[in-house]
mmCIF file of C-alpha atoms in Angstrom:
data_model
loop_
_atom_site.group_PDB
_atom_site.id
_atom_site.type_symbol
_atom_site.label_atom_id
_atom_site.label_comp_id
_atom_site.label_asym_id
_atom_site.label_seq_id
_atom_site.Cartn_x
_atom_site.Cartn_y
_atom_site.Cartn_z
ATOM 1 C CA UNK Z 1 156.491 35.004 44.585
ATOM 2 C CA UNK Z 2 156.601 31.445 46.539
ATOM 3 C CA UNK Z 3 153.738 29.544 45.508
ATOM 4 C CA UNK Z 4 154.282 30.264 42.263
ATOM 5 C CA UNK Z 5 157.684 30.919 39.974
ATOM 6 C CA UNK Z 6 156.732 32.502 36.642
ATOM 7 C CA UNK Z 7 160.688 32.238 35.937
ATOM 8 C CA UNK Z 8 161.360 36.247 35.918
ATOM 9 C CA UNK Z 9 163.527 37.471 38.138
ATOM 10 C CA UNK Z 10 164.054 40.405 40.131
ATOM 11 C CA UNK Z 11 160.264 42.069 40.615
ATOM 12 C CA UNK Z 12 158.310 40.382 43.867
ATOM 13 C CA UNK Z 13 154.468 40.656 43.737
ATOM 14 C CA UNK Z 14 152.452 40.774 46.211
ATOM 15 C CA UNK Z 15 148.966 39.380 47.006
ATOM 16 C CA UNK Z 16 147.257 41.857 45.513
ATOM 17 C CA UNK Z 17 148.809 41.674 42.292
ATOM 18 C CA UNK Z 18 148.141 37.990 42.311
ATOM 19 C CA UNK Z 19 144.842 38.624 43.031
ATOM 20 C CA UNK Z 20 144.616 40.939 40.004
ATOM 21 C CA UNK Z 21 146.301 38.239 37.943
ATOM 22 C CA UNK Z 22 143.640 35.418 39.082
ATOM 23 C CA UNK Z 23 140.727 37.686 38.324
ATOM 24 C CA UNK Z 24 142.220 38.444 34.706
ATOM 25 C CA UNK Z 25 143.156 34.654 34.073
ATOM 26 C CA UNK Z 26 139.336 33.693 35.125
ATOM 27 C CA UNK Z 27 137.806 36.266 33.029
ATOM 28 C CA UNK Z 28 139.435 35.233 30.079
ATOM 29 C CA UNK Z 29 139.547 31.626 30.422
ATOM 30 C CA UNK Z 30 135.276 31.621 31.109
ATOM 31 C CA UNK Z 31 134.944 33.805 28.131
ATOM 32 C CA UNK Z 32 136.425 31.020 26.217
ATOM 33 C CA UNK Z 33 134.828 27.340 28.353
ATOM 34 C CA UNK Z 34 131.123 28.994 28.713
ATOM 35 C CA UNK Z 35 129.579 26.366 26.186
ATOM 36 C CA UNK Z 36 131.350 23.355 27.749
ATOM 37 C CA UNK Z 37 129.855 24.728 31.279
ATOM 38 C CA UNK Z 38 126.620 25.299 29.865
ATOM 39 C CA UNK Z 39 126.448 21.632 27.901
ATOM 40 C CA UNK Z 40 127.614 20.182 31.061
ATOM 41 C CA UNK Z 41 125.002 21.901 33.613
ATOM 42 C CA UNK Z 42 122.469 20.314 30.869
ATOM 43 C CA UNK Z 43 124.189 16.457 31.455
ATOM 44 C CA UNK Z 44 124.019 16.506 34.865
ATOM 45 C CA UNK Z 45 120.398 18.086 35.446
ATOM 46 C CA UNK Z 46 118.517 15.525 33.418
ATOM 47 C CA UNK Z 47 117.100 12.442 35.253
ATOM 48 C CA UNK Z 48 117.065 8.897 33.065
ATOM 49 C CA UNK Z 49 116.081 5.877 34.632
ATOM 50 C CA UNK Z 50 118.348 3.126 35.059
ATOM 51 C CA UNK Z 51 116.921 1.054 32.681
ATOM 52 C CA UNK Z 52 116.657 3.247 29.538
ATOM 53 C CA UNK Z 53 119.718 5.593 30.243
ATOM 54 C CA UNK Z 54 119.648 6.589 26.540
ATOM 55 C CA UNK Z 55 116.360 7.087 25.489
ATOM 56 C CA UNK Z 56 114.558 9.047 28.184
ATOM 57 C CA UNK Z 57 116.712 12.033 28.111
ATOM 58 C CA UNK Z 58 116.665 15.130 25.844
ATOM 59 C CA UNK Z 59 120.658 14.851 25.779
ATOM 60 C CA UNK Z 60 122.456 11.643 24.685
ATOM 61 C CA UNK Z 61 125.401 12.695 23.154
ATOM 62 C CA UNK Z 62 128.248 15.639 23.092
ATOM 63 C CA UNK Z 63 127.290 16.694 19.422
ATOM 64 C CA UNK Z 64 123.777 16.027 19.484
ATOM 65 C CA UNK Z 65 123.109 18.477 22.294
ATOM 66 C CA UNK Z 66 125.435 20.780 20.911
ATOM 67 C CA UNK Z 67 123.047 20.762 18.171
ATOM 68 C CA UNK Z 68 119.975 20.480 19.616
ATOM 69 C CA UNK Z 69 120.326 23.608 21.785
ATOM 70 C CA UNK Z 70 121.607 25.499 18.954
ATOM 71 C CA UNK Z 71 118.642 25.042 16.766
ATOM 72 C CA UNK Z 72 115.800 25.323 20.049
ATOM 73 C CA UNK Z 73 117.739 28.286 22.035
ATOM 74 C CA UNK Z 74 119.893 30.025 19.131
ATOM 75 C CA UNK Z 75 123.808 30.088 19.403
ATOM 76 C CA UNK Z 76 123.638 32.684 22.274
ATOM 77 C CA UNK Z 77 121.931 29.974 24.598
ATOM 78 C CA UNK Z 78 126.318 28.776 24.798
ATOM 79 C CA UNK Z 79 126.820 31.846 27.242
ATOM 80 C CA UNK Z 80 123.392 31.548 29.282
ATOM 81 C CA UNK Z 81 124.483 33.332 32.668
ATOM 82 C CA UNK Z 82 127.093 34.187 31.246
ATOM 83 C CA UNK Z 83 127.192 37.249 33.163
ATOM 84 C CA UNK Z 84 126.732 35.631 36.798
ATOM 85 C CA UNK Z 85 129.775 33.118 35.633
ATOM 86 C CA UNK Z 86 131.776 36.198 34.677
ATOM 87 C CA UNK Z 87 131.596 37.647 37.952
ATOM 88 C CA UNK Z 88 132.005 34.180 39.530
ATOM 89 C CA UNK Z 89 135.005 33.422 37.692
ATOM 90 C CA UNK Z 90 136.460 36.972 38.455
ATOM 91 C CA UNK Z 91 135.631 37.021 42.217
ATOM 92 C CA UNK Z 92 136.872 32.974 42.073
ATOM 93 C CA UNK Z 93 140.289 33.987 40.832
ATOM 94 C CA UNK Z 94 140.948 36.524 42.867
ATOM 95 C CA UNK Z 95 140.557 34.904 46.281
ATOM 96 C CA UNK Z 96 141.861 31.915 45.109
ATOM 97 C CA UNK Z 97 145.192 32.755 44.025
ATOM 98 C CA UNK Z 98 145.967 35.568 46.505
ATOM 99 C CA UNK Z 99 144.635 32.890 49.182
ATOM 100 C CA UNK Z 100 147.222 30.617 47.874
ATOM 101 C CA UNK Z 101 150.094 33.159 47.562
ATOM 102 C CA UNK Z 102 149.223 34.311 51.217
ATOM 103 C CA UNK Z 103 148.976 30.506 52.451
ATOM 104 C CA UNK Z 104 152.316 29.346 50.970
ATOM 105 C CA UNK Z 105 154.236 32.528 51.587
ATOM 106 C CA UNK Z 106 152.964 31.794 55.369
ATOM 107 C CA UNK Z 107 154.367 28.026 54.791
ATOM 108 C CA UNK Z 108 157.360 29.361 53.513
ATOM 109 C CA UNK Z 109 157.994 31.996 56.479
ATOM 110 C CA UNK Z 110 156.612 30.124 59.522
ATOM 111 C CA UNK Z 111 157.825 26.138 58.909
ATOM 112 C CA UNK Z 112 160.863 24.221 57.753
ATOM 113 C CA UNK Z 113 158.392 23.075 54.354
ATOM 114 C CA UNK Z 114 159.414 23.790 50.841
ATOM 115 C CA UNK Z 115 156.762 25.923 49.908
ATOM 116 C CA UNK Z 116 157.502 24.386 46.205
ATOM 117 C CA UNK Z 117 157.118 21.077 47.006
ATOM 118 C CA UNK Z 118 153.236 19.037 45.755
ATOM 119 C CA UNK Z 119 152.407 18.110 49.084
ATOM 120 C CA UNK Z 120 152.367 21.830 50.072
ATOM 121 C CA UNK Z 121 150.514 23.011 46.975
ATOM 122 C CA UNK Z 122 147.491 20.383 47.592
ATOM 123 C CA UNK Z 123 146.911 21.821 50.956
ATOM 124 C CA UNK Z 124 147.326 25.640 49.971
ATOM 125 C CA UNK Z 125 145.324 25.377 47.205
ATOM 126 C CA UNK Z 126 142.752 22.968 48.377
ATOM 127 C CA UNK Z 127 142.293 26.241 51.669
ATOM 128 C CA UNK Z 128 142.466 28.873 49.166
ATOM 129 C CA UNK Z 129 139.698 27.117 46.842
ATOM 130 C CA UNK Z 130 137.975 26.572 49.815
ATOM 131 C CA UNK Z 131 137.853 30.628 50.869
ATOM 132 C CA UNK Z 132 137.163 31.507 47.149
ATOM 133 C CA UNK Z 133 134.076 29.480 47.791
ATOM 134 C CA UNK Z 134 132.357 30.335 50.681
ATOM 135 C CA UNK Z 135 132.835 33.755 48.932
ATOM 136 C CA UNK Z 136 131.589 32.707 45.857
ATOM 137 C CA UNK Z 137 128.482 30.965 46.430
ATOM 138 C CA UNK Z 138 125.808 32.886 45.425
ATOM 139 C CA UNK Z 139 127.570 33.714 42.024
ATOM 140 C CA UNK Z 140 127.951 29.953 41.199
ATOM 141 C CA UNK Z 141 124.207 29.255 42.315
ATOM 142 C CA UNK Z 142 122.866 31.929 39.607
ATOM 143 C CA UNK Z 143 124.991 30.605 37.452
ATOM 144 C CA UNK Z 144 123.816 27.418 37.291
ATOM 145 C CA UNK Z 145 119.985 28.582 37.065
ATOM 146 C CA UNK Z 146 121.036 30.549 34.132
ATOM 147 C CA UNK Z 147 122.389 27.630 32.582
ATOM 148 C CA UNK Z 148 119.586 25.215 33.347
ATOM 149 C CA UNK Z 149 116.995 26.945 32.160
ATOM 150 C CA UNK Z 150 115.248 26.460 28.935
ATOM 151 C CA UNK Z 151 112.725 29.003 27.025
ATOM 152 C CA UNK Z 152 110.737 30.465 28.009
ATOM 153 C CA UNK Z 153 112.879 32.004 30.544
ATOM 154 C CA UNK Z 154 112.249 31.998 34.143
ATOM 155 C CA UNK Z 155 114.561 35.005 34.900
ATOM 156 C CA UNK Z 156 114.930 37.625 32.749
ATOM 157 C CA UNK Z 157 118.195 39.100 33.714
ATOM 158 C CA UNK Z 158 120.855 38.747 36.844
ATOM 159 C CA UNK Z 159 118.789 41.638 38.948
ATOM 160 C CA UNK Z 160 115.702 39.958 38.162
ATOM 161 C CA UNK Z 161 116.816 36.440 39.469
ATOM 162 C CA UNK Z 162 118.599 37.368 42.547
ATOM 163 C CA UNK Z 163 115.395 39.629 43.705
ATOM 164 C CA UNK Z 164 113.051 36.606 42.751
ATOM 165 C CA UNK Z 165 115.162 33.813 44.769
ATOM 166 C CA UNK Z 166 115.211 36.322 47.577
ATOM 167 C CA UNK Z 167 111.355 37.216 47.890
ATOM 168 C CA UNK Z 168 110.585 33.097 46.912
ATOM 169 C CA UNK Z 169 112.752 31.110 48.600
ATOM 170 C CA UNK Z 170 115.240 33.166 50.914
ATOM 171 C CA UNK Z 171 118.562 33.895 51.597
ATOM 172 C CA UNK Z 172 119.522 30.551 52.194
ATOM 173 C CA UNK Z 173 118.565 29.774 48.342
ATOM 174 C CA UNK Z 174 121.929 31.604 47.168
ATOM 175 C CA UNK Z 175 123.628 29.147 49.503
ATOM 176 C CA UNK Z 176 122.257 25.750 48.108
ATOM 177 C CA UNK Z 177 124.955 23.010 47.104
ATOM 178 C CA UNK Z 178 127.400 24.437 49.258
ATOM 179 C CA UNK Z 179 127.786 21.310 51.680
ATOM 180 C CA UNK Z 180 129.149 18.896 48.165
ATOM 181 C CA UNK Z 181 130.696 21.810 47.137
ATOM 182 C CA UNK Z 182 133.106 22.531 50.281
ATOM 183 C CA UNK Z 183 133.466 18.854 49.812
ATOM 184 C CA UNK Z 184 134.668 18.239 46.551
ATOM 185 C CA UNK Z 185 136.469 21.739 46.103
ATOM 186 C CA UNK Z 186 139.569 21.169 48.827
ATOM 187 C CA UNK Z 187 140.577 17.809 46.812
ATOM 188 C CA UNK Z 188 139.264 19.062 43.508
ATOM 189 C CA UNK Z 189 141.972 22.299 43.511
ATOM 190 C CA UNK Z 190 144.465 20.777 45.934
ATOM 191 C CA UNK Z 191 144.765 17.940 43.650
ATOM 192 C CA UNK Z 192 144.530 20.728 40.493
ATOM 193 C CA UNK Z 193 147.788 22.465 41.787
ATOM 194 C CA UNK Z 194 149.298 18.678 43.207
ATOM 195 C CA UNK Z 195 149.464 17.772 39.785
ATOM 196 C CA UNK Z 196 150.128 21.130 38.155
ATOM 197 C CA UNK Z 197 153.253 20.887 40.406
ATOM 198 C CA UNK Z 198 154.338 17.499 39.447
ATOM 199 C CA UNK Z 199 153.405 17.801 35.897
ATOM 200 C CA UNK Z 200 155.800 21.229 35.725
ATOM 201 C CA UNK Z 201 158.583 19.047 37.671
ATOM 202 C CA UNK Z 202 158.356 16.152 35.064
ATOM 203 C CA UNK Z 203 158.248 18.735 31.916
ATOM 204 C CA UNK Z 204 160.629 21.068 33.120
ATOM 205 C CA UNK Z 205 162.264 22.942 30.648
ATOM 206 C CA UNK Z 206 166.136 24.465 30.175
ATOM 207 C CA UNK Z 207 167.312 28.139 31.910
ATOM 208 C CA UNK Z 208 167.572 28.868 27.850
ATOM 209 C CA UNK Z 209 163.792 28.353 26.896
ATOM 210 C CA UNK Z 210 161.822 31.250 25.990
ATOM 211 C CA UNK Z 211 158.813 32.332 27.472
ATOM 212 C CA UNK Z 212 156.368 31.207 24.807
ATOM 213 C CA UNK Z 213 157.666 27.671 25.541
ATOM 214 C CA UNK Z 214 157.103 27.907 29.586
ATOM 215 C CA UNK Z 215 153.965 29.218 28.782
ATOM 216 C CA UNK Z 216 152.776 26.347 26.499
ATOM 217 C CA UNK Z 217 154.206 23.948 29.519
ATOM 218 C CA UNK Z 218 151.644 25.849 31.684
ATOM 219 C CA UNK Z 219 149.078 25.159 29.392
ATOM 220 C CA UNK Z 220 149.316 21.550 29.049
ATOM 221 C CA UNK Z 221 150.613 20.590 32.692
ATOM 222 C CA UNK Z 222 147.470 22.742 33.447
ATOM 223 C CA UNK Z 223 145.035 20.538 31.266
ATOM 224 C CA UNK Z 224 146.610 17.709 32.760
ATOM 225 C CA UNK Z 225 146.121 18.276 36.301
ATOM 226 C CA UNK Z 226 142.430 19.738 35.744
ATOM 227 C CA UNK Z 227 141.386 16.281 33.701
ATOM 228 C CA UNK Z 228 142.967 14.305 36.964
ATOM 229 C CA UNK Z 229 141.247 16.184 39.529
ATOM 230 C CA UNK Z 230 138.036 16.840 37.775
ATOM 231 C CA UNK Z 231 137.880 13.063 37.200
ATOM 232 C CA UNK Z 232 138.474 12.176 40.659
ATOM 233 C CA UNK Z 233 136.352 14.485 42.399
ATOM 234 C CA UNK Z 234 133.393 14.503 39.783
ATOM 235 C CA UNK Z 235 130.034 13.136 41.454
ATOM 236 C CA UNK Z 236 130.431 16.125 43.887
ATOM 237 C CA UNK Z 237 130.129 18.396 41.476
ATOM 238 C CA UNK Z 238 126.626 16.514 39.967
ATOM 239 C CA UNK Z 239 125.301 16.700 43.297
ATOM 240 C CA UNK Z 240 126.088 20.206 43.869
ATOM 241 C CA UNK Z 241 124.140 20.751 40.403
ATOM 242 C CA UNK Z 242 121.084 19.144 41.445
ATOM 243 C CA UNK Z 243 120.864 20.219 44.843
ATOM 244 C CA UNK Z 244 121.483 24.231 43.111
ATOM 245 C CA UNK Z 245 118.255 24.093 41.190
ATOM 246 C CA UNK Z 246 115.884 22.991 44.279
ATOM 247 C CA UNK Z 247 112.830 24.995 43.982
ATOM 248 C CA UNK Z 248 113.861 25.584 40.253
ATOM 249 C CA UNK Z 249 111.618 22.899 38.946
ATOM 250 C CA UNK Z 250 109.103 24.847 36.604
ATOM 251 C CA UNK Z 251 111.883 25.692 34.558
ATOM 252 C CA UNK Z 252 112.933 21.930 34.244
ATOM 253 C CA UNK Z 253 110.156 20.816 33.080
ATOM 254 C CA UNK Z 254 110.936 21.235 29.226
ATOM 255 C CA UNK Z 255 113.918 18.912 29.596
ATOM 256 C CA UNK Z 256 112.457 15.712 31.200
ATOM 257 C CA UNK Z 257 111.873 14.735 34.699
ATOM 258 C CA UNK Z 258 112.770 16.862 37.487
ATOM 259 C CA UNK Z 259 113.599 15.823 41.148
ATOM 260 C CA UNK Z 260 113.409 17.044 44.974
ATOM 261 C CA UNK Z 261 116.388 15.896 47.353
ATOM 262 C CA UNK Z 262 115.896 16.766 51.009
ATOM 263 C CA UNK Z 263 119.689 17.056 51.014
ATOM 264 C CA UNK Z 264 123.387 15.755 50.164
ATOM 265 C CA UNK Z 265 122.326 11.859 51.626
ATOM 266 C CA UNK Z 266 119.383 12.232 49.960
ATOM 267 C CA UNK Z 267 120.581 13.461 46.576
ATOM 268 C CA UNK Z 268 123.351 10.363 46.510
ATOM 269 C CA UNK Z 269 120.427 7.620 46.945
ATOM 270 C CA UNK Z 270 117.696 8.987 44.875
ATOM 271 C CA UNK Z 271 120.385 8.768 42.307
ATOM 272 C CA UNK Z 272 122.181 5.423 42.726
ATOM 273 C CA UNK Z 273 118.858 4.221 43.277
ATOM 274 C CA UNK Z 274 116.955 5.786 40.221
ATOM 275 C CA UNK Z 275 120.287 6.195 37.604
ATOM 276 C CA UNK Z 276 122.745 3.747 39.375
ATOM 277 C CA UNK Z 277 126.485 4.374 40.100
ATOM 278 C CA UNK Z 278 127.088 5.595 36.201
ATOM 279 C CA UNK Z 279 124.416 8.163 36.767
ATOM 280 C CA UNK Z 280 127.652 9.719 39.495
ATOM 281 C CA UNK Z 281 129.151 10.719 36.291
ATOM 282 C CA UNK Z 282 126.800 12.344 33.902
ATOM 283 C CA UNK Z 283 127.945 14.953 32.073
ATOM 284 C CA UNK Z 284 131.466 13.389 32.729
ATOM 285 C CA UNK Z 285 132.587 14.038 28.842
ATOM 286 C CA UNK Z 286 131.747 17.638 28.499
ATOM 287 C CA UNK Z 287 133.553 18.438 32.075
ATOM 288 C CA UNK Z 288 136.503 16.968 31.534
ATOM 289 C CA UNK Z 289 136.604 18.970 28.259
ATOM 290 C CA UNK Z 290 136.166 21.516 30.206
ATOM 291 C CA UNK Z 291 138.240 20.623 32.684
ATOM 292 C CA UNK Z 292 141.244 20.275 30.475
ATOM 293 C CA UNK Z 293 140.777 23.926 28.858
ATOM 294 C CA UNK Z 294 139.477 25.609 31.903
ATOM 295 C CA UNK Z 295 142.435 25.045 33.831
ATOM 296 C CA UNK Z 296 144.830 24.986 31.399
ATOM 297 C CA UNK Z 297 144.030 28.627 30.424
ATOM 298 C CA UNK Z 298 143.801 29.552 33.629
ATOM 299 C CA UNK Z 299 147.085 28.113 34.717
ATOM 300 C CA UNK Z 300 148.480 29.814 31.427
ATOM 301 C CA UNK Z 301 146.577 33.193 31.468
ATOM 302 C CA UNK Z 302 147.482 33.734 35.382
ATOM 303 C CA UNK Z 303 151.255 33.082 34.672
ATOM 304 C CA UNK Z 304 151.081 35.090 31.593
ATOM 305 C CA UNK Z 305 149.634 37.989 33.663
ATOM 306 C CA UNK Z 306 152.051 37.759 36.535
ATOM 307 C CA UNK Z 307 155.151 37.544 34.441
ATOM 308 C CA UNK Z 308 153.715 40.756 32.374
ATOM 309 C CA UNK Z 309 153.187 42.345 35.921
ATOM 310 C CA UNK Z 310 156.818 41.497 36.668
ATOM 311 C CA UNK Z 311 158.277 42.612 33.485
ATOM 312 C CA UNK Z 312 156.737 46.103 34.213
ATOM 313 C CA UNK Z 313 158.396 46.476 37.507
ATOM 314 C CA UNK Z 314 161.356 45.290 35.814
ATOM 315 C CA UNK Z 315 161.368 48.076 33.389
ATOM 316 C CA UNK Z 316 160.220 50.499 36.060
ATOM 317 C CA UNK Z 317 162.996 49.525 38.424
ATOM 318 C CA UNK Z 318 165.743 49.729 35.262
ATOM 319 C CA UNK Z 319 164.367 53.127 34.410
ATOM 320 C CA UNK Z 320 164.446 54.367 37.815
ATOM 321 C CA UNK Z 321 168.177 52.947 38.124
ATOM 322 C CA UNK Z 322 169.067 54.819 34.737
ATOM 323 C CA UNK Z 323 168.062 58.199 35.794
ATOM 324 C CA UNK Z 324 169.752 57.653 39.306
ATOM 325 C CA UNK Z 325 173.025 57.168 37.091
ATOM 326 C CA UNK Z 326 172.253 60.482 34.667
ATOM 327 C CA UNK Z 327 171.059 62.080 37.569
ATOM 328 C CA UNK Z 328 174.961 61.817 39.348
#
């Protein structure tokens, strides 16, 4: 293992198996984040003037849309495309992490780098976020229509929306938001494992600690790094929103004013002109809750998984070893 060292020895895993251990650590982390996404999608979809930036919106506050889509949608409205995010989150951690196990092993074999070192980990990760995407696309666009929309519901059910985007607005439709996206996503996770690498440096813990220590490190360098990044690269990931639920508008319309951008360009002035440089960062609060959480657990969950993945081989080899010795 070279990009990462879940401190077990002896077992090396391959790609695949990190793959397996992404795809785990993103199920179970977006099981746990799904309201923060979904309160979050709701921030950064809603249009306020300038001028009255608290009252024309349905949201204004963490809490108060917390409760106000809990009484209007029910407490099931917290994992709206819930589904589509599953899958995304699945099919997101398994390209990412074998990408970045491929990419630094490659480092590692092929230059004179330290495959450890931050400087490597920004660029492996930012490459191997930026394959996840590209693969991922479609996934994240349903998701965020599931999220957005209120009741009565435009789409019924995952089938249901990915044959109506097809026959109403095309292919290309699954693909919206992917210019910000490819954007924001190479400094977004480069900077995400940058930190994690620093933050794991700066924290690092004795030969003697037990596991259940290394894994709380995980979790909070993790929460660390995510809060940095996700601060950093934020306003991408509002225009990437918006620009998602283009041709979406009917669904809006129970939440306020709704919007048409002819593109990224576009997008960025109709905001700064209409919601001003602070509107760059709606939804900021809710993200970088989610933010910290999503990738601390994920972070903690993959290491978890890859040292339980190691441990069995572990056993496997000692057992193998053992009946070598009873067998002679």
């Amino acid at each position: 293992m070279v990009g990462f060292d879940p401190g077990v020895q002896g077992a090396v895993l391959s790609a695949g198996e990190a793959a397996l251990a992404g795809s785990a650590a993103g199920m179970v982390t977006r099981a746990l984040i799904s309201p923060f996404d979904v309160l979050k999608i709701r921030f950064q979809l809603q249009i306020e003037r300038v001028s009255s930036y608290r009252q024309e919106g349905k949201y204004w506050g963490l809490f108060q849309a917390f409760r106000c889509i809990h009484s209007e949608e029910g407490p099931s409205a917290f994992w709206k495309g819930h589904i589509p995010a599953q899958l995304l989150s699945i099919c997101f951690g398994a390209v990412q992490f074998a990408s970045f196990e491929f990419l630094t092993e490659a480092v590692h074999n092929s230059t004179s780098y330290d495959s450890q070192t931050a400087g490597v980990h920004f660029l492996c990760g930012g490459l191997a976020a930026c394959s996840a995407t590209v693969v991922c696309q479609p996934l994240d666009t349903l998701r965020t229509r599931f999220a957005a929309q209120g009741e009565p519901r435009v789409y019924r059910n995952l089938r249901h929306a990915v044959f109506t985007m097809w026959r109403s607005e095309g292919t290309l439709a699954y693909y919206r938001g992917l210019s910000p996206t490819l954007i924001a996503v190479f400094p977004y996770a480069g900077l995400q494992f940058f930190f994690y690498n620093i933050l794991k440096q700066m924290l690092a813990s004795s030969p003697e600690a037990g596991k259940s220590r290394g894994n709380l490190r995980s979790l909070v360098c993790g929460s660390g790094a995510g809060m940095i990044s996700k601060t950093i690269t934020y306003p991408f990931d509002l225009f990437k929103k918006r620009l998602q639920v283009e041709g979406f508008e009917a669904a809006r319309l129970h939440f306020g004013q709704v919007r048409r951008y002819t593109g990224l360009m576009d997008c960025m002035a109709q905001i700064a002109k209409e919601e001003g440089v602070r509107g760059f960062f709606k939804g900021l609060s809710p993200s970088l809750l989610k933010a910290a959480l999503s990738t601390g657990f994920t972070f903690f969950w993959y290491e978890f998984f890859l040292n339980a993945m190691s441990d069995a081989k572990n056993r496997r080899r000692a057992n193998g070893l053992t009946k070598d010795v009873e067998e002679r």
